[in-house]
Amino acid sequence: MRFSNPTWLPLVCLAVLFSRASIAQTPAPAPTPAQPWMNPSLDPDTRAGLLIHEMTLDEKIRLVHGDGWGVLRAGAPVAARHNGGAGFVPGIPRLGLPDINLADSAVGVRGAARDSRYATLLPSVIGMAASWDPEAAHLYGSVIGRELRDQGYNMSIGGGVDLIREPRNGRNFEYASEDPILAGVMVGNLALGVQSNHIMGDIKHYVLNDQETGRNTLNAVLDKRALRETDLLGFKIAIGLANPAGVMCSYNRVNGDYACENDYTLNQVLKHDWGFHGFVLSDWEGTHSTAKAALAGLDMEQPGDKYFGEPLKQAVLDGTVPQARLDDMVHRIVRSMFDKGVIDNPPVRRVVDPFQGRDDAQKIEEESIVLLQNRDSILPLSAQEKSIVLIGGHADASVLSGGGSAQVDAPGGHPGGSVWGKAVYFPSSPLRNIREQAAPDATITYDPGTDTAQAAKAAAGAQVAIVFVTQWMSEGQDAATLSLPDNQDALVEAVVAANPNTIVVVENGGPVTMPWSAKVKGIVEAWYPGIGGAQALANVLFGKVNPSGKLPVTFAARDSDLPHPHVTGLTDKTGNNALTEKVDHGDDPRNFTVDYNVEGMMVGYRWFQAKDKQPLFPFGFGLSYTSFAYSGLTVAPDATGATFTLTNTGARAGDEVAEVYVTLPDAGGEPFRKLAGWKRVWLDAGASQTVTVPLDPLYLSIYSTDKDAWHRLAGDYKIEVGGSSADLPLHQSITLAAK
Ligand code: BGC
């Protein structure tokens, strides 16, 4: 949710400062006979049971909702022990139960400026996912967890795993992929990294919150099988891997009911089918009822108590909501606190280590950068280059970050914290890094790119031109088109007309179109690169790092190739970068439906294959400064794995992401290949390795709505292996029995 009018900020700062002494958490008290739940040798459920037994009705009610808007809204009260994050749930000191201090932390800890703290800006989540490296995802989460802990928080709100169904969605930079397996594995590992710091992790926004336009009211419609096999599958994988403390239900409706009062997605799928033991918290003001929401499986209202405060107490007293259900909500919250260690190992404040954070962010970005084009091997550039001009994108000083509740405050940035709705640049200077580190003997100049003719002139005078194009995206708004904003296509056209040795570096929230792609020599996809972005970029551009990222999303050539050529509900009236709140959805918000049955299971690359459309760049694609060859595929009996030989046929060492896809038998009704596994492999120049990619039987199964269960069909399965969804040199068919 947004930070509003900054005039209230000084008050909040004072409140937070004065409360500082009381926030410092002291180590958990040793168990006494009176507090047997403090015994860490007992399991979390037993401990929660013992503690809840001592709680009054009022204390239980206090735990199942937040304390109000706090620092997020001008004039809202801020409790003494509130740590300045998006949410605060006061604990019960008499029972030794600590407060829950929740901070938005999708790409780093939000809101540090208010208390003069520092937080590392990581590359965007979509970038991290482009590494296809679960270890990078874990590192990503562990940076967030470490810095939350350093700042006195004990719960993260992040872990966006919504599928990139809508490539113009303003929050795609917070999400991982259009593919449910890649998204689930990467975000699950991210949440594991967060929780490795004794921080309660969260996975959000459950579910089908795949566009921002109309997000508070839209009804996302998708049939059960497709829902299970796509968006829900991503959540299932992430939740299964991380066992997070929290799952945040989203603002939108899902097949009629709001996601935060949706019995099917919450009770039936999440809690019953997947056995989720943590708690469901609503997105901020995403709760719409008391009894309906409580009975459907919502466990905590955020940020306030409109439905789960006094009204819930009355509902329990009059029996509309059974006492046992309230106890279950409380149990889920308290057992998660024990389970994730926030009671036994409360956060201990210290100064965030900005150097470690920057190094980690750089390492992740170096794996995330995707080399999309390299004609005439223009890259890597040589340190002997004579003259290079950098153009546009504020590349003289900084890199771009994404907006909304994922916004991290920039060092030296806006006093009081970032301003909602405004692009924030971070001080990581490509110009300086190239000039001082990568090519100290070359003449490196900068042109802001604001005057096309001037930029072309600057380009004509240099050996190489590097144009930095940017697409700022944010929560609360979608892009009306895939086109780059602010006439940047014309800028690239003008530069490449003046200098054929043009390289384009893209800093973007999600897929964009590139009408100039055939003309430029190099295209480097950098996403929002994070605080180590400039170093990572310089290392890739000059070959110190061999690029290895692969696209986690399809880049369409044009909007009209997408299943939804226009963002549903985004009207001319609202235009590009319109805030959600301004979207006109008529008198009855339920009339505003996003029909995801248009593509159903054919999300992203599957749509392009099934409809025989050529994307600009396909899912899974990414070049290297070396080359790889695939040979000798053997699929294990029962398709439990694919084994093949991977050879580095070029002159440089590098990482290759080897991808395995499966096409189900015709009876499955899925006329497209689906990602079923991958492995990131490091190979020296000329080296070969036998690679085995395990295949999870789930990924070869379909969801049967008749049986309400996953099962494998009998028939012929085609297994394909290669370096991109559109380049799969190896294939083998295997006949499998039903399972
Ligand atoms: C966003 C959530 C965020 C919450 C609290 C909402 O607007 O959708 O992702 O965690 O605000 O800031």
PDB file of N, CA and C and ligand atoms in Angstrom, residues 1-2 72 86 104 110 157-158 171 174 204-205 209 212 215 248 251 283-284 405 420 475, ligand 1:
ATOM      1  N   MET A   1       0.832  -1.200   0.000  1.00  0.00           N
ATOM      2  CA  MET A   1       0.000   0.000   0.000  1.00  0.00           C
ATOM      3  C   MET A   1       0.867   1.251   0.000  1.00  0.00           C
ATOM      4  N   ARG A   2       0.277   2.320  -0.372  1.00  0.00           N
ATOM      5  CA  ARG A   2       1.065   3.495  -0.630  1.00  0.00           C
ATOM      6  C   ARG A   2       1.427   4.261   0.638  1.00  0.00           C
ATOM      7  N   LEU A  72       2.092   3.593   7.429  1.00  0.00           N
ATOM      8  CA  LEU A  72       1.714   3.660   6.017  1.00  0.00           C
ATOM      9  C   LEU A  72       0.691   4.741   5.713  1.00  0.00           C
ATOM     10  N   ALA A  86       5.356  -2.392   7.392  1.00  0.00           N
ATOM     11  CA  ALA A  86       3.986  -2.297   6.880  1.00  0.00           C
ATOM     12  C   ALA A  86       2.971  -2.831   7.893  1.00  0.00           C
ATOM     13  N   ASP A 104       7.555  -5.095   4.442  1.00  0.00           N
ATOM     14  CA  ASP A 104       7.609  -5.402   3.012  1.00  0.00           C
ATOM     15  C   ASP A 104       9.063  -5.608   2.638  1.00  0.00           C
ATOM     16  N   ARG A 110      11.919  -2.646   2.843  1.00  0.00           N
ATOM     17  CA  ARG A 110      11.311  -1.359   2.506  1.00  0.00           C
ATOM     18  C   ARG A 110      11.377  -0.391   3.702  1.00  0.00           C
ATOM     19  N   ILE A 157       7.358  -9.656   4.424  1.00  0.00           N
ATOM     20  CA  ILE A 157       6.264  -9.801   3.465  1.00  0.00           C
ATOM     21  C   ILE A 157       6.882  -9.599   2.090  1.00  0.00           C
ATOM     22  N   GLY A 158       6.921 -10.689   1.370  1.00  0.00           N
ATOM     23  CA  GLY A 158       7.527 -10.691   0.041  1.00  0.00           C
ATOM     24  C   GLY A 158       7.179 -12.030  -0.580  1.00  0.00           C
ATOM     25  N   ARG A 171       3.683  -5.307 -11.533  1.00  0.00           N
ATOM     26  CA  ARG A 171       4.460  -5.946 -10.464  1.00  0.00           C
ATOM     27  C   ARG A 171       5.303  -7.111 -10.962  1.00  0.00           C
ATOM     28  N   GLU A 174       8.451  -7.991  -9.296  1.00  0.00           N
ATOM     29  CA  GLU A 174       8.405  -8.666  -7.998  1.00  0.00           C
ATOM     30  C   GLU A 174       8.141 -10.157  -8.160  1.00  0.00           C
ATOM     31  N   LYS A 204       3.249 -14.627  -1.521  1.00  0.00           N
ATOM     32  CA  LYS A 204       2.087 -13.827  -1.890  1.00  0.00           C
ATOM     33  C   LYS A 204       1.982 -13.745  -3.403  1.00  0.00           C
ATOM     34  N   HIS A 205       0.967 -13.184  -3.995  1.00  0.00           N
ATOM     35  CA  HIS A 205      -0.351 -12.800  -3.510  1.00  0.00           C
ATOM     36  C   HIS A 205      -1.282 -13.875  -4.025  1.00  0.00           C
ATOM     37  N   ASN A 209      -3.524 -12.791  -8.809  1.00  0.00           N
ATOM     38  CA  ASN A 209      -3.357 -11.332  -8.787  1.00  0.00           C
ATOM     39  C   ASN A 209      -2.347 -10.978  -9.890  1.00  0.00           C
ATOM     40  N   GLU A 212      -2.448  -5.403 -12.163  1.00  0.00           N
ATOM     41  CA  GLU A 212      -2.735  -4.388 -11.165  1.00  0.00           C
ATOM     42  C   GLU A 212      -4.018  -3.626 -11.475  1.00  0.00           C
ATOM     43  N   ARG A 215      -7.230  -4.308  -9.500  1.00  0.00           N
ATOM     44  CA  ARG A 215      -6.882  -5.457  -8.649  1.00  0.00           C
ATOM     45  C   ARG A 215      -7.768  -5.600  -7.413  1.00  0.00           C
ATOM     46  N   MET A 248      -0.024 -14.729   1.915  1.00  0.00           N
ATOM     47  CA  MET A 248      -0.888 -13.549   1.819  1.00  0.00           C
ATOM     48  C   MET A 248      -1.904 -13.752   0.705  1.00  0.00           C
ATOM     49  N   TYR A 251      -5.923  -9.280  -3.373  1.00  0.00           N
ATOM     50  CA  TYR A 251      -7.058  -8.358  -3.386  1.00  0.00           C
ATOM     51  C   TYR A 251      -8.225  -8.835  -4.247  1.00  0.00           C
ATOM     52  N   ASP A 283      -4.011  -9.393   2.192  1.00  0.00           N
ATOM     53  CA  ASP A 283      -3.327  -8.211   1.684  1.00  0.00           C
ATOM     54  C   ASP A 283      -3.989  -7.004   2.360  1.00  0.00           C
ATOM     55  N   TRP A 284      -3.286  -5.892   2.345  1.00  0.00           N
ATOM     56  CA  TRP A 284      -3.692  -4.724   3.136  1.00  0.00           C
ATOM     57  C   TRP A 284      -5.075  -4.196   2.689  1.00  0.00           C
ATOM     58  N   SER A 405       5.065  -1.059  -2.999  1.00  0.00           N
ATOM     59  CA  SER A 405       5.460  -1.527  -1.664  1.00  0.00           C
ATOM     60  C   SER A 405       6.755  -2.319  -1.702  1.00  0.00           C
ATOM     61  N   TRP A 420       5.814   7.501  -3.290  1.00  0.00           N
ATOM     62  CA  TRP A 420       5.003   6.566  -4.092  1.00  0.00           C
ATOM     63  C   TRP A 420       4.712   7.191  -5.458  1.00  0.00           C
ATOM     64  N   GLU A 475       3.838  -1.340  -8.513  1.00  0.00           N
ATOM     65  CA  GLU A 475       2.560  -1.761  -7.966  1.00  0.00           C
ATOM     66  C   GLU A 475       1.529  -0.665  -8.212  1.00  0.00           C
TER      67      GLU A 475
HETATM   68  C1  BGC B   1       0.533  -4.902  -1.472  1.00  0.00           C
HETATM   69  C2  BGC B   1       1.268  -5.964  -0.690  1.00  0.00           C
HETATM   70  C3  BGC B   1       2.007  -5.312   0.452  1.00  0.00           C
HETATM   71  C4  BGC B   1       1.020  -4.551   1.320  1.00  0.00           C
HETATM   72  C5  BGC B   1       1.646  -3.886   2.516  1.00  0.00           C
HETATM   73  C6  BGC B   1      -0.312  -4.025  -0.590  1.00  0.00           C
HETATM   74  O1  BGC B   1      -0.758  -2.944  -1.313  1.00  0.00           O
HETATM   75  O2  BGC B   1      -0.269  -5.509  -2.451  1.00  0.00           O
HETATM   76  O3  BGC B   1       2.152  -6.647  -1.525  1.00  0.00           O
HETATM   77  O4  BGC B   1       2.683  -6.298   1.200  1.00  0.00           O
HETATM   78  O5  BGC B   1       0.401  -3.562   0.515  1.00  0.00           O
HETATM   79  O6  BGC B   1       2.420  -2.806   2.144  1.00  0.00           O
END
